[in-house]
Amino acid sequence: SAVISQKPSRDICQRGTSLTIQCQVDSQVTMMFWYRQQPGQSLTLIATANQGSEATYESGFVIDKFPISRPNLTFSTLTVSNLSPEDSSIYLCSAPFGPNAGYTFGSGTRLTVV
Amino acid sequence: ELKVEQNPLFLSMQEGKNYTIYCNYSTTSDRLYWYRQDPGKSLESLFVLLSNGAVKQEGRLMASLDTKARLSTLHITAAVHDLSATYFCAVTMWYRDDKIIFGKGTRLHILP
C-alpha cells in the first residue's frame, strides 16, 4: 500500500514564528489534502493541494495563514504562519490512491505553540 | 453542505459484548470509509464501502452501507481490549474534488 512520509513528527514553536510541514508520497498522486485535528476532535479539512495550481482552501482557512506548496506529484508542504497558541494541533496530510482504496494519511505533526 | 454524524460519540463497553456504531451522512456520496485512530497516532484505514448493500468484515469488525438510508454501521463482535480506539467514518464529496469529510468520531473504551 502507499506510504506518506510526514515530517516533522512534532515541534514546539514560539508565538509569531512559522512551521513548515512536509509530506512525501511514494507514488504520484493528483491531489493531496491537509487536515487539522485539535485535541480530542475530529479532522477538519484545511485545503486541497493540486499540482500546478493554487491550493483550494476551506471556509475559515486562508492562504496567508496556511500557505501550501505542491511542486510535483509526490510532494507538498503546509506552512502554519504567525503562530499563536490556538494553532496547537495535529496536522495531517492525506492522499487517495485509486477509487477502491482508502485515503492514506501521513503520520501527523504535533505542533505546540508556546 | 455534506454533514457526517456519528453516534455514539463515546462508548464504554465490557469485553465480550457486541455493539454497533452508526454513521449518517446528509447528501449523496459514492464512497464511505471507516478509520481507526489510536491515541497519538495517525489514521489507519479499516474499510472502504463503495456500493449499496456492501458489507466488509475484518476480524471482530464488520461494516455495512445502506446508500438509500445514507447510513453505515460498524459492528463490533465480542469486543476485546485491543479494539479500544477512536473510530471515524468519512464520506467523499465526489462532486467536489474527492475531498473526504469526517464524522466526529466514536471513542471506544473496552473494559477488561
PDB file of C-alpha atoms in Angstrom:
ATOM      1  CA  SER A   1       0.000   0.000   0.000  1.00  0.00           C
ATOM      2  CA  ALA A   2       1.021   3.612  -0.487  1.00  0.00           C
ATOM      3  CA  VAL A   3       3.161   5.361   2.079  1.00  0.00           C
ATOM      4  CA  ILE A   4       3.207   9.034   3.007  1.00  0.00           C
ATOM      5  CA  SER A   5       6.202  10.276   4.972  1.00  0.00           C
ATOM      6  CA  GLN A   6       5.443  13.350   7.023  1.00  0.00           C
ATOM      7  CA  LYS A   7       7.852  15.480   8.985  1.00  0.00           C
ATOM      8  CA  PRO A   8       8.489  16.799  11.492  1.00  0.00           C
ATOM      9  CA  SER A   9       6.578  14.467  13.764  1.00  0.00           C
ATOM     10  CA  ARG A  10       6.383  17.150  16.424  1.00  0.00           C
ATOM     11  CA  ASP A  11       7.647  20.610  17.153  1.00  0.00           C
ATOM     12  CA  ILE A  12       7.415  23.277  19.787  1.00  0.00           C
ATOM     13  CA  CYS A  13       7.399  26.768  18.302  1.00  0.00           C
ATOM     14  CA  GLN A  14       7.441  30.277  19.619  1.00  0.00           C
ATOM     15  CA  ARG A  15       4.491  32.536  19.146  1.00  0.00           C
ATOM     16  CA  GLY A  16       4.770  34.610  15.972  1.00  0.00           C
ATOM     17  CA  THR A  17       7.054  32.197  14.128  1.00  0.00           C
ATOM     18  CA  SER A  18       6.151  29.733  11.374  1.00  0.00           C
ATOM     19  CA  LEU A  19       6.368  25.989  10.913  1.00  0.00           C
ATOM     20  CA  THR A  20       6.594  24.188   7.601  1.00  0.00           C
ATOM     21  CA  ILE A  21       5.379  20.602   7.417  1.00  0.00           C
ATOM     22  CA  GLN A  22       6.430  18.313   4.587  1.00  0.00           C
ATOM     23  CA  CYS A  23       4.740  15.288   3.087  1.00  0.00           C
ATOM     24  CA  GLN A  24       6.426  12.944   0.649  1.00  0.00           C
ATOM     25  CA  VAL A  25       4.382  10.295  -1.155  1.00  0.00           C
ATOM     26  CA  ASP A  26       5.959   7.150  -2.565  1.00  0.00           C
ATOM     27  CA  SER A  27       3.895   7.346  -5.761  1.00  0.00           C
ATOM     28  CA  GLN A  28       2.374  10.095  -7.848  1.00  0.00           C
ATOM     29  CA  VAL A  29      -0.985  11.458  -6.760  1.00  0.00           C
ATOM     30  CA  THR A  30      -3.087  14.180  -8.317  1.00  0.00           C
ATOM     31  CA  MET A  31      -4.497  15.607  -5.119  1.00  0.00           C
ATOM     32  CA  MET A  32      -3.229  15.918  -1.603  1.00  0.00           C
ATOM     33  CA  PHE A  33      -5.205  17.131   1.358  1.00  0.00           C
ATOM     34  CA  TRP A  34      -4.198  18.874   4.555  1.00  0.00           C
ATOM     35  CA  TYR A  35      -6.142  18.434   7.784  1.00  0.00           C
ATOM     36  CA  ARG A  36      -6.015  19.855  11.269  1.00  0.00           C
ATOM     37  CA  GLN A  37      -7.023  17.799  14.274  1.00  0.00           C
ATOM     38  CA  GLN A  38      -7.418  19.681  17.500  1.00  0.00           C
ATOM     39  CA  PRO A  39      -7.077  17.724  20.751  1.00  0.00           C
ATOM     40  CA  GLY A  40      -9.890  15.247  21.185  1.00  0.00           C
ATOM     41  CA  GLN A  41     -11.584  16.408  17.999  1.00  0.00           C
ATOM     42  CA  SER A  42     -12.203  15.121  14.514  1.00  0.00           C
ATOM     43  CA  LEU A  43     -10.301  16.090  11.398  1.00  0.00           C
ATOM     44  CA  THR A  44     -11.034  19.401   9.727  1.00  0.00           C
ATOM     45  CA  LEU A  45     -10.007  19.885   6.122  1.00  0.00           C
ATOM     46  CA  ILE A  46      -7.756  22.896   5.636  1.00  0.00           C
ATOM     47  CA  ALA A  47      -7.152  22.772   1.898  1.00  0.00           C
ATOM     48  CA  THR A  48      -6.738  20.666  -1.201  1.00  0.00           C
ATOM     49  CA  ALA A  49      -3.365  20.853  -2.916  1.00  0.00           C
ATOM     50  CA  ASN A  50      -3.252  20.195  -6.650  1.00  0.00           C
ATOM     51  CA  GLN A  51      -0.037  20.100  -8.591  1.00  0.00           C
ATOM     52  CA  GLY A  52       0.348  23.033 -10.915  1.00  0.00           C
ATOM     53  CA  SER A  53      -2.386  25.177  -9.448  1.00  0.00           C
ATOM     54  CA  GLU A  54      -3.116  27.100  -6.305  1.00  0.00           C
ATOM     55  CA  ALA A  55      -4.499  25.239  -3.345  1.00  0.00           C
ATOM     56  CA  THR A  56      -8.209  25.375  -2.650  1.00  0.00           C
ATOM     57  CA  TYR A  57      -8.979  26.449   0.903  1.00  0.00           C
ATOM     58  CA  GLU A  58     -11.963  25.550   3.020  1.00  0.00           C
ATOM     59  CA  SER A  59     -14.078  28.110   4.780  1.00  0.00           C
ATOM     60  CA  GLY A  60     -12.231  29.574   7.733  1.00  0.00           C
ATOM     61  CA  PHE A  61      -8.760  28.898   6.338  1.00  0.00           C
ATOM     62  CA  VAL A  62      -6.793  31.442   4.310  1.00  0.00           C
ATOM     63  CA  ILE A  63      -3.685  31.286   2.217  1.00  0.00           C
ATOM     64  CA  ASP A  64      -1.833  33.928   4.210  1.00  0.00           C
ATOM     65  CA  LYS A  65      -2.086  31.817   7.336  1.00  0.00           C
ATOM     66  CA  PHE A  66      -1.685  28.391   5.720  1.00  0.00           C
ATOM     67  CA  PRO A  67       0.364  28.708   2.527  1.00  0.00           C
ATOM     68  CA  ILE A  68       0.702  25.435   0.653  1.00  0.00           C
ATOM     69  CA  SER A  69       3.151  24.353  -1.993  1.00  0.00           C
ATOM     70  CA  ARG A  70       2.783  21.440  -4.402  1.00  0.00           C
ATOM     71  CA  PRO A  71       5.839  21.470  -6.642  1.00  0.00           C
ATOM     72  CA  ASN A  72       5.306  17.972  -8.059  1.00  0.00           C
ATOM     73  CA  LEU A  73       3.027  14.944  -7.839  1.00  0.00           C
ATOM     74  CA  THR A  74       4.810  13.367  -4.875  1.00  0.00           C
ATOM     75  CA  PHE A  75       5.427  16.256  -2.513  1.00  0.00           C
ATOM     76  CA  SER A  76       3.606  19.012  -0.664  1.00  0.00           C
ATOM     77  CA  THR A  77       4.262  21.403   2.179  1.00  0.00           C
ATOM     78  CA  LEU A  78       1.956  23.227   4.554  1.00  0.00           C
ATOM     79  CA  THR A  79       3.215  26.269   6.427  1.00  0.00           C
ATOM     80  CA  VAL A  80       1.420  27.474   9.512  1.00  0.00           C
ATOM     81  CA  SER A  81       2.452  31.097   9.828  1.00  0.00           C
ATOM     82  CA  ASN A  82       2.325  33.733  12.540  1.00  0.00           C
ATOM     83  CA  LEU A  83       1.769  31.063  15.148  1.00  0.00           C
ATOM     84  CA  SER A  84      -0.455  31.529  18.155  1.00  0.00           C
ATOM     85  CA  PRO A  85      -1.337  29.052  20.917  1.00  0.00           C
ATOM     86  CA  GLU A  86      -4.640  28.406  19.123  1.00  0.00           C
ATOM     87  CA  ASP A  87      -2.662  26.766  16.316  1.00  0.00           C
ATOM     88  CA  SER A  88      -1.534  23.991  18.636  1.00  0.00           C
ATOM     89  CA  SER A  89      -2.926  20.908  16.942  1.00  0.00           C
ATOM     90  CA  ILE A  90      -2.040  17.838  14.970  1.00  0.00           C
ATOM     91  CA  TYR A  91      -1.670  18.459  11.259  1.00  0.00           C
ATOM     92  CA  LEU A  92      -2.045  15.596   8.799  1.00  0.00           C
ATOM     93  CA  CYS A  93      -1.649  15.211   5.077  1.00  0.00           C
ATOM     94  CA  SER A  94      -3.555  12.679   3.031  1.00  0.00           C
ATOM     95  CA  ALA A  95      -3.912  11.400  -0.498  1.00  0.00           C
ATOM     96  CA  PRO A  96      -6.248   8.993  -2.336  1.00  0.00           C
ATOM     97  CA  PHE A  97      -4.809   6.005  -4.124  1.00  0.00           C
ATOM     98  CA  GLY A  98      -7.414   4.795  -6.552  1.00  0.00           C
ATOM     99  CA  PRO A  99     -11.223   4.518  -6.476  1.00  0.00           C
ATOM    100  CA  ASN A 100     -11.258   1.313  -4.435  1.00  0.00           C
ATOM    101  CA  ALA A 101      -8.599   2.284  -1.952  1.00  0.00           C
ATOM    102  CA  GLY A 102      -8.930   4.343   1.147  1.00  0.00           C
ATOM    103  CA  TYR A 103      -7.141   7.569   1.655  1.00  0.00           C
ATOM    104  CA  THR A 104      -3.704   7.157   3.188  1.00  0.00           C
ATOM    105  CA  PHE A 105      -2.603   9.554   5.886  1.00  0.00           C
ATOM    106  CA  GLY A 106       0.791  10.779   6.925  1.00  0.00           C
ATOM    107  CA  SER A 107       1.910  10.098  10.469  1.00  0.00           C
ATOM    108  CA  GLY A 108       0.944  13.579  11.598  1.00  0.00           C
ATOM    109  CA  THR A 109       2.760  16.595  13.023  1.00  0.00           C
ATOM    110  CA  ARG A 110       2.020  17.572  16.595  1.00  0.00           C
ATOM    111  CA  LEU A 111       2.517  21.321  16.896  1.00  0.00           C
ATOM    112  CA  THR A 112       2.707  23.080  20.240  1.00  0.00           C
ATOM    113  CA  VAL A 113       2.900  26.865  20.274  1.00  0.00           C
ATOM    114  CA  VAL A 114       4.304  28.500  23.384  1.00  0.00           C
TER     115      VAL A 114
ATOM    116  CA  GLU B   1     -23.191  21.030   2.606  1.00  0.00           C
ATOM    117  CA  LEU B   2     -22.224  17.474   3.382  1.00  0.00           C
ATOM    118  CA  LYS B   3     -22.540  16.538   7.027  1.00  0.00           C
ATOM    119  CA  VAL B   4     -21.475  13.311   8.648  1.00  0.00           C
ATOM    120  CA  GLU B   5     -22.891  12.332  12.008  1.00  0.00           C
ATOM    121  CA  GLN B   6     -21.687   9.522  14.180  1.00  0.00           C
ATOM    122  CA  ASN B   7     -23.211   8.072  17.270  1.00  0.00           C
ATOM    123  CA  PRO B   8     -22.472   7.374  19.922  1.00  0.00           C
ATOM    124  CA  LEU B   9     -19.533   9.723  20.393  1.00  0.00           C
ATOM    125  CA  PHE B  10     -18.309   7.785  23.366  1.00  0.00           C
ATOM    126  CA  LEU B  11     -18.809   4.145  24.158  1.00  0.00           C
ATOM    127  CA  SER B  12     -17.586   2.205  27.137  1.00  0.00           C
ATOM    128  CA  MET B  13     -18.273  -1.497  26.989  1.00  0.00           C
ATOM    129  CA  GLN B  14     -17.262  -4.746  28.546  1.00  0.00           C
ATOM    130  CA  GLU B  15     -15.097  -7.270  26.798  1.00  0.00           C
ATOM    131  CA  GLY B  16     -17.103  -9.961  25.077  1.00  0.00           C
ATOM    132  CA  LYS B  17     -20.067  -7.726  24.298  1.00  0.00           C
ATOM    133  CA  ASN B  18     -21.392  -6.684  20.905  1.00  0.00           C
ATOM    134  CA  TYR B  19     -22.119  -3.152  19.843  1.00  0.00           C
ATOM    135  CA  THR B  20     -22.756  -1.006  16.784  1.00  0.00           C
ATOM    136  CA  ILE B  21     -21.534   2.438  15.806  1.00  0.00           C
ATOM    137  CA  TYR B  22     -23.755   4.394  13.419  1.00  0.00           C
ATOM    138  CA  CYS B  23     -22.761   6.860  10.726  1.00  0.00           C
ATOM    139  CA  ASN B  24     -25.309   9.021   8.911  1.00  0.00           C
ATOM    140  CA  TYR B  25     -24.497  11.405   6.095  1.00  0.00           C
ATOM    141  CA  SER B  26     -26.583  14.125   4.589  1.00  0.00           C
ATOM    142  CA  THR B  27     -26.145  14.025   0.811  1.00  0.00           C
ATOM    143  CA  THR B  28     -25.344  11.605  -1.960  1.00  0.00           C
ATOM    144  CA  SER B  29     -21.869  10.207  -1.844  1.00  0.00           C
ATOM    145  CA  ASP B  30     -20.088   7.433  -3.652  1.00  0.00           C
ATOM    146  CA  ARG B  31     -17.716   6.126  -1.029  1.00  0.00           C
ATOM    147  CA  LEU B  32     -17.700   5.671   2.705  1.00  0.00           C
ATOM    148  CA  TYR B  33     -14.665   4.935   4.822  1.00  0.00           C
ATOM    149  CA  TRP B  34     -14.024   3.716   8.323  1.00  0.00           C
ATOM    150  CA  TYR B  35     -10.792   4.607  10.079  1.00  0.00           C
ATOM    151  CA  ARG B  36      -9.235   3.754  13.379  1.00  0.00           C
ATOM    152  CA  GLN B  37      -7.056   6.150  15.379  1.00  0.00           C
ATOM    153  CA  ASP B  38      -5.068   5.174  18.439  1.00  0.00           C
ATOM    154  CA  PRO B  39      -4.033   7.917  20.873  1.00  0.00           C
ATOM    155  CA  GLY B  40      -1.160   9.962  19.487  1.00  0.00           C
ATOM    156  CA  LYS B  41      -1.222   8.086  16.193  1.00  0.00           C
ATOM    157  CA  SER B  42      -2.355   8.745  12.665  1.00  0.00           C
ATOM    158  CA  LEU B  43      -5.367   7.192  10.972  1.00  0.00           C
ATOM    159  CA  GLU B  44      -5.482   3.582   9.884  1.00  0.00           C
ATOM    160  CA  SER B  45      -7.868   2.624   7.091  1.00  0.00           C
ATOM    161  CA  LEU B  46     -10.263  -0.159   8.097  1.00  0.00           C
ATOM    162  CA  PHE B  47     -12.907  -0.386   5.376  1.00  0.00           C
ATOM    163  CA  VAL B  48     -13.853   1.194   2.080  1.00  0.00           C
ATOM    164  CA  LEU B  49     -17.518   0.764   1.173  1.00  0.00           C
ATOM    165  CA  LEU B  50     -18.394   1.531  -2.409  1.00  0.00           C
ATOM    166  CA  SER B  51     -21.953   0.479  -3.092  1.00  0.00           C
ATOM    167  CA  ASN B  52     -25.356  -0.037  -1.580  1.00  0.00           C
ATOM    168  CA  GLY B  53     -25.507  -3.223   0.454  1.00  0.00           C
ATOM    169  CA  ALA B  54     -21.732  -3.506   0.715  1.00  0.00           C
ATOM    170  CA  VAL B  55     -20.579  -5.490   3.725  1.00  0.00           C
ATOM    171  CA  LYS B  56     -16.980  -5.988   4.757  1.00  0.00           C
ATOM    172  CA  GLN B  57     -15.523  -7.863   7.689  1.00  0.00           C
ATOM    173  CA  GLU B  58     -12.127  -7.968   9.284  1.00  0.00           C
ATOM    174  CA  GLY B  59     -11.759  -9.933  12.480  1.00  0.00           C
ATOM    175  CA  ARG B  60     -14.275  -8.708  15.027  1.00  0.00           C
ATOM    176  CA  LEU B  61     -15.276  -5.677  12.966  1.00  0.00           C
ATOM    177  CA  MET B  62     -17.937  -5.629  10.272  1.00  0.00           C
ATOM    178  CA  ALA B  63     -19.007  -2.597   8.279  1.00  0.00           C
ATOM    179  CA  SER B  64     -22.072  -2.170   6.105  1.00  0.00           C
ATOM    180  CA  LEU B  65     -23.512   0.525   3.878  1.00  0.00           C
ATOM    181  CA  ASP B  66     -27.088   1.477   3.000  1.00  0.00           C
ATOM    182  CA  THR B  67     -26.895   4.297   0.477  1.00  0.00           C
ATOM    183  CA  LYS B  68     -30.647   4.753   0.326  1.00  0.00           C
ATOM    184  CA  ALA B  69     -30.793   5.437   4.040  1.00  0.00           C
ATOM    185  CA  ARG B  70     -27.405   7.210   3.909  1.00  0.00           C
ATOM    186  CA  LEU B  71     -26.315   5.042   6.792  1.00  0.00           C
ATOM    187  CA  SER B  72     -23.281   2.948   7.556  1.00  0.00           C
ATOM    188  CA  THR B  73     -22.730   0.781  10.583  1.00  0.00           C
ATOM    189  CA  LEU B  74     -19.605  -0.587  12.210  1.00  0.00           C
ATOM    190  CA  HIS B  75     -20.426  -3.648  14.258  1.00  0.00           C
ATOM    191  CA  ILE B  76     -18.113  -4.961  16.922  1.00  0.00           C
ATOM    192  CA  THR B  77     -18.467  -8.594  17.859  1.00  0.00           C
ATOM    193  CA  ALA B  78     -17.205  -9.974  21.168  1.00  0.00           C
ATOM    194  CA  ALA B  79     -15.126  -6.898  21.893  1.00  0.00           C
ATOM    195  CA  VAL B  80     -11.578  -7.212  23.178  1.00  0.00           C
ATOM    196  CA  HIS B  81      -9.456  -4.576  24.887  1.00  0.00           C
ATOM    197  CA  ASP B  82      -7.215  -4.164  21.820  1.00  0.00           C
ATOM    198  CA  LEU B  83     -10.122  -2.633  19.946  1.00  0.00           C
ATOM    199  CA  SER B  84     -10.089   0.403  22.233  1.00  0.00           C
ATOM    200  CA  ALA B  85      -9.517   3.385  19.934  1.00  0.00           C
ATOM    201  CA  THR B  86     -11.364   6.204  18.221  1.00  0.00           C
ATOM    202  CA  TYR B  87     -13.275   5.194  15.104  1.00  0.00           C
ATOM    203  CA  PHE B  88     -14.112   7.679  12.384  1.00  0.00           C
ATOM    204  CA  CYS B  89     -16.395   7.365   9.432  1.00  0.00           C
ATOM    205  CA  ALA B  90     -15.764   9.599   6.451  1.00  0.00           C
ATOM    206  CA  VAL B  91     -17.547  10.252   3.187  1.00  0.00           C
ATOM    207  CA  THR B  92     -16.292  11.570  -0.107  1.00  0.00           C
ATOM    208  CA  MET B  93     -17.825  14.532  -1.840  1.00  0.00           C
ATOM    209  CA  TRP B  94     -17.313  13.091  -5.278  1.00  0.00           C
ATOM    210  CA  TYR B  95     -18.651  16.214  -6.925  1.00  0.00           C
ATOM    211  CA  ARG B  96     -16.151  18.379  -5.063  1.00  0.00           C
ATOM    212  CA  ASP B  97     -12.752  17.054  -5.949  1.00  0.00           C
ATOM    213  CA  ASP B  98     -12.956  13.862  -3.953  1.00  0.00           C
ATOM    214  CA  LYS B  99     -12.277  15.515  -0.617  1.00  0.00           C
ATOM    215  CA  ILE B 100     -13.430  13.480   2.360  1.00  0.00           C
ATOM    216  CA  ILE B 101     -15.444  14.783   5.253  1.00  0.00           C
ATOM    217  CA  PHE B 102     -15.156  13.145   8.642  1.00  0.00           C
ATOM    218  CA  GLY B 103     -17.629  12.439  11.376  1.00  0.00           C
ATOM    219  CA  LYS B 104     -16.769  13.484  14.913  1.00  0.00           C
ATOM    220  CA  GLY B 105     -15.508  10.048  15.806  1.00  0.00           C
ATOM    221  CA  THR B 106     -16.552   7.451  18.350  1.00  0.00           C
ATOM    222  CA  ARG B 107     -14.188   6.975  21.263  1.00  0.00           C
ATOM    223  CA  LEU B 108     -14.444   3.312  22.160  1.00  0.00           C
ATOM    224  CA  HIS B 109     -13.210   2.135  25.533  1.00  0.00           C
ATOM    225  CA  ILE B 110     -13.369  -1.566  26.186  1.00  0.00           C
ATOM    226  CA  LEU B 111     -13.119  -2.622  29.787  1.00  0.00           C
ATOM    227  CA  PRO B 112     -11.301  -5.836  30.610  1.00  0.00           C
TER     228      PRO B 112
END
